[in-house]
XYZ file of C-alpha atoms in Angstrom:
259
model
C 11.774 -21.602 10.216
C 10.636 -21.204 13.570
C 12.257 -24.313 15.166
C 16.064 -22.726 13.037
C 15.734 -19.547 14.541
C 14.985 -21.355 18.340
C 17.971 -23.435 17.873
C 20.345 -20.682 16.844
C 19.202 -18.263 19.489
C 19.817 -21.739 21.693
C 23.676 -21.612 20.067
C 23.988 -18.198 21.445
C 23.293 -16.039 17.889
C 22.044 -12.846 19.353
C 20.915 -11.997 15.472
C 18.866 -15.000 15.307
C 17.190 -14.554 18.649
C 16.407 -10.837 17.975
C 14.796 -11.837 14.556
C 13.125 -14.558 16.504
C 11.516 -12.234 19.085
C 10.281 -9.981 15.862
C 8.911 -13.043 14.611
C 7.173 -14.369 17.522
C 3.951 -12.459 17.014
C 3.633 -13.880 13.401
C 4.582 -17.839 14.328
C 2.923 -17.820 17.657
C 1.130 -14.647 18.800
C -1.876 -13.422 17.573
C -1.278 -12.843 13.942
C 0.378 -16.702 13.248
C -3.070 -17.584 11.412
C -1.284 -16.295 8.328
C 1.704 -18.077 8.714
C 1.647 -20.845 10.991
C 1.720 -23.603 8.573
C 2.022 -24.478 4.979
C -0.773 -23.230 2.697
C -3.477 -25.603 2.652
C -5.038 -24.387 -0.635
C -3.501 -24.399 -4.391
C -4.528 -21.050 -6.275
C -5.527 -22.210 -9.417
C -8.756 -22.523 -11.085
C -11.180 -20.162 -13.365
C -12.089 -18.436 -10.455
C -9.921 -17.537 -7.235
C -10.970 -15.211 -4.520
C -8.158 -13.697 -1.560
C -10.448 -12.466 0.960
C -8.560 -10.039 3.281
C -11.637 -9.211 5.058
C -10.395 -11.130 8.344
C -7.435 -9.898 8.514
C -6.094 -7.706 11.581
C -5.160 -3.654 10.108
C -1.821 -4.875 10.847
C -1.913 -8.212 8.674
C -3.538 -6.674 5.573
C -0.460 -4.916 3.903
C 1.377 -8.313 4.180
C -2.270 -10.152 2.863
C -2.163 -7.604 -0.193
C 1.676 -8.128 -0.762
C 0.665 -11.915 -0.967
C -2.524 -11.594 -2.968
C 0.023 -9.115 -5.328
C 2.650 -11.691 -5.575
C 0.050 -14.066 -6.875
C -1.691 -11.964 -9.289
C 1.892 -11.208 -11.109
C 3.029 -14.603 -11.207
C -0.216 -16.126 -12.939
C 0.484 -12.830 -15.384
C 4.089 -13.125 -15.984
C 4.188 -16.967 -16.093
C 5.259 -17.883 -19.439
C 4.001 -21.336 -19.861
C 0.076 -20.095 -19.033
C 0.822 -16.882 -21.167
C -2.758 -15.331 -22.368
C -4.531 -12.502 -23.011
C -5.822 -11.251 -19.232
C -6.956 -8.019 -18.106
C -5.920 -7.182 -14.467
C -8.632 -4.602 -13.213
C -8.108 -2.688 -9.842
C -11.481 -1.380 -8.251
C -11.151 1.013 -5.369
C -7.353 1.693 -6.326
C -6.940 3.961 -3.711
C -6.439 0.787 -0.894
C -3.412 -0.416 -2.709
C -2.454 3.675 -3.360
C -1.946 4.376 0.450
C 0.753 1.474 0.564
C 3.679 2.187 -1.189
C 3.757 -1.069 -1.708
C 0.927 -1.294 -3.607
C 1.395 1.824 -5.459
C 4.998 0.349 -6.494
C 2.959 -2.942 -7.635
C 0.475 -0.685 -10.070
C 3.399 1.452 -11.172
C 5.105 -2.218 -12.299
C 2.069 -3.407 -13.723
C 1.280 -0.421 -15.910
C 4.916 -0.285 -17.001
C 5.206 -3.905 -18.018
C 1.914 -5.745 -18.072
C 1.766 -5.168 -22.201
C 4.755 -7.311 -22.298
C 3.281 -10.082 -20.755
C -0.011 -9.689 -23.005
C -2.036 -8.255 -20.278
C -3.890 -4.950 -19.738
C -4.451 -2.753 -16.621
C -7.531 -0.787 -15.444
C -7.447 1.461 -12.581
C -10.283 2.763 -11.210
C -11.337 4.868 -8.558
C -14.100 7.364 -6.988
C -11.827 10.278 -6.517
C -9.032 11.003 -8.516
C -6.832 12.815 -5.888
C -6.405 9.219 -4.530
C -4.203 8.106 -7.280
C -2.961 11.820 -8.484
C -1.423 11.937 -4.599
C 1.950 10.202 -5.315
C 4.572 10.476 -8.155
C 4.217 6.571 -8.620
C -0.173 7.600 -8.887
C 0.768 9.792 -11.526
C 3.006 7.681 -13.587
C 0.760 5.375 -14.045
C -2.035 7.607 -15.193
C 0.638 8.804 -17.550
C 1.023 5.357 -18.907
C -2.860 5.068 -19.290
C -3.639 4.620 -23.299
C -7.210 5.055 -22.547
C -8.667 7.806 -19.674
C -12.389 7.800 -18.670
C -12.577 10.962 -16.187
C -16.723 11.136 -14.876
C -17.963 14.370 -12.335
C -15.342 15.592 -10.706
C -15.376 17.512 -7.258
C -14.137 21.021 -7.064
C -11.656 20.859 -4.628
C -9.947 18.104 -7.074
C -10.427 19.897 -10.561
C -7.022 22.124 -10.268
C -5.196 19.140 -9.893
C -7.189 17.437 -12.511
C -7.156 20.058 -14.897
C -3.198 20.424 -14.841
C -2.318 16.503 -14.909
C -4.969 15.706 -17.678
C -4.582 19.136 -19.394
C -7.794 20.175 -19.515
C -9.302 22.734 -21.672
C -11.736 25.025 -19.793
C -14.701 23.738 -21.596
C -14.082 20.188 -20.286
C -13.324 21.589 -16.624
C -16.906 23.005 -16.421
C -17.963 20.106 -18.102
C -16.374 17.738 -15.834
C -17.539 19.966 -13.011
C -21.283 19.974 -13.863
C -21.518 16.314 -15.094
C -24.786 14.055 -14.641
C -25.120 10.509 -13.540
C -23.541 8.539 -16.318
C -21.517 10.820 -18.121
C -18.013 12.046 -18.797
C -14.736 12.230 -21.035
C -13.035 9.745 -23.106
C -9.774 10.221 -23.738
C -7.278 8.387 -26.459
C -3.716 9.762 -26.718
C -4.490 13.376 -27.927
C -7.997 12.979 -28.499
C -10.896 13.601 -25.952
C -14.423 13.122 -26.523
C -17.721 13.783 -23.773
C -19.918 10.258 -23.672
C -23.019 9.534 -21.731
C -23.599 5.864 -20.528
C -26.631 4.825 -19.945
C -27.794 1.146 -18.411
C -30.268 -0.720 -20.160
C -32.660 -2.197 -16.629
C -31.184 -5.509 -16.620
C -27.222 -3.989 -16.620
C -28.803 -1.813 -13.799
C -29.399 -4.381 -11.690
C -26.410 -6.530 -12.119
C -24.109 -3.443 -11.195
C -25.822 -0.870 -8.821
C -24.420 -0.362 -5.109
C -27.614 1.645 -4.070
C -28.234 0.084 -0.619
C -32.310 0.975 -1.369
C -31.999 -0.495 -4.734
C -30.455 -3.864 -3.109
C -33.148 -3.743 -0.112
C -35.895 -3.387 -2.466
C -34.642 -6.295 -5.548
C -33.460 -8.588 -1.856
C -38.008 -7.956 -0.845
C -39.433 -8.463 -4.142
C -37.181 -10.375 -6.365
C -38.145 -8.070 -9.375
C -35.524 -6.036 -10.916
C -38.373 -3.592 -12.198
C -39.948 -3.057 -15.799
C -36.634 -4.944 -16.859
C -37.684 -5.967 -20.319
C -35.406 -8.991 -21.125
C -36.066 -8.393 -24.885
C -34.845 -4.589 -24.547
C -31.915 -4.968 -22.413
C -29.200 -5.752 -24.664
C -28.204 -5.062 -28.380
C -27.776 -7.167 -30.526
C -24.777 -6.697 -32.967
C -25.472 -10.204 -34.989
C -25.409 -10.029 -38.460
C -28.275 -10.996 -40.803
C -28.161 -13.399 -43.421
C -28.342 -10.488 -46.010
C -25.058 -8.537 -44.426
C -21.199 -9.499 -44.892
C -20.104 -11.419 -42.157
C -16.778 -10.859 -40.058
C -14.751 -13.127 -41.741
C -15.911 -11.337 -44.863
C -14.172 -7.984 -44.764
C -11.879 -6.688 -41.980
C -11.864 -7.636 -38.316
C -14.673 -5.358 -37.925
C -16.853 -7.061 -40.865
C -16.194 -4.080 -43.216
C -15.984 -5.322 -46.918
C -15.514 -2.141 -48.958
C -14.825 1.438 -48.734
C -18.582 2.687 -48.259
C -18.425 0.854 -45.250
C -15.767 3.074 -42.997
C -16.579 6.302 -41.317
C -13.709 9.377 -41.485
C -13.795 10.574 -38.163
C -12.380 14.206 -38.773
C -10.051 15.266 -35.640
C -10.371 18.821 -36.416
């Protein structure tokens, strides 16, 4: 592309030397490591990572376009069609760029057509609730998880998620671990707590790290506690027995009364 645009600035295209000259910092400046040569990699395998961290500021929106572009090809690619869940940590990166907003907006809007799911997730609601685009795809959310909310966000909260004032306190006084479910119309307060072995797999504490990096002990961890086990015994229908959830008869299911 380079060596086209040289000869038809050569040829005396003023167009073609003008995009040439914006181009010049991206083929042969400082920021050609992205694009100075064919990719040297093929992204396919169980397991592909785009690390951006290297990137110049002014790279990274074109590095997240790419990594983007990649992620909804693999989804909307027919002949590789499964069911995939594309989850979004830290959603409030891709919020900032309109770009990236537009790409979350898209995905929410069609990624059930291509038998995939979408989970957004972020520390601080305002993040996403900050744009139109944010806010349509929290409106196209089947499930909502809302934990401890700030109260310089809960207004906004409380009017986009309608909010009773019960769950505005509730959200506003919140411990570790807990929060709100909701469903459609439905809404429900949870607690989550980590058995020690889930603990250490997922914490961010930098002292927690520091102190499992010294020792190499995750704590009282009991390997035998830290997981449940939802087998079933020889004496119990199995799955295939009843319906998907292993239910054979009508004592089995639980009325869960709405009211």
């Amino acid at each position: 592309m380079r060596d086209q645009l040289a000869a038809a600035g050569h040829a005396g295209d003023r167009a073609a030397t003008e995009l040439g000259a914006r181009l010049h910092p991206f083929v042969e400046g400082a920021f050609k490591q992205l694009f100075d040569g064919p990719t040297t990699t093929t992204p396919d395998g169980h397991l592909i990572v785009f690390s951006l961290r290297d990137l110049p500021d002014e790279l990274k929106p074109i590095g997240t376009l790419l990594t983007l572009d990649a992620v909804w090809r693999r989804v909307s690619n027919p002949a590789i069609r499964r069911p995939r869940l594309v989850v979004v940590d830290e959603a409030w990166l891709l919020m900032k760029e309109r770009s990236g907003a537009e790409f979350l907006f898209r995905m929410a809007k069609a990624s059930r057509k291509h038998w995939a799911g979408l989970t957004v997730c972020t520390q601080d609601t305002a993040d996403v609730l900050g744009s139109d685009l944010g806010k349509a795809v929290v409106a196209n959310a089947a499930t909502q998880v809302l934990l401890r909310q700030a109260s310089q966000a809960i207004d906004e909260i409380t009017q986009t998620f309608d909010l009773s004032a019960g769950e505005r306190q509730f959200l506003l006084s919140a411990d570790k671990g807990q929060g709100l479910l909701s469903a459609g119309t439905q809404r429900v307060a949870f607690q989550s707590i980590a058995s020690p072995t889930e603990h250490y797999l997922v914490t961010s504490n930098p002292a927690e790290l520091a102190g499992y990096a010294e020792t190499g002990d995750i704590g009282d961890a009991d390997t035998e506690l830290s997981y449940v086990d939802l087998g079933f015994a020889d004496d119990t229908p199995q799955a295939g027995d009843g319906d998907e959830f292993g239910s054979s008869g009508p004592d089995d299911h639980i009325e869960l009364d709405a009211a």
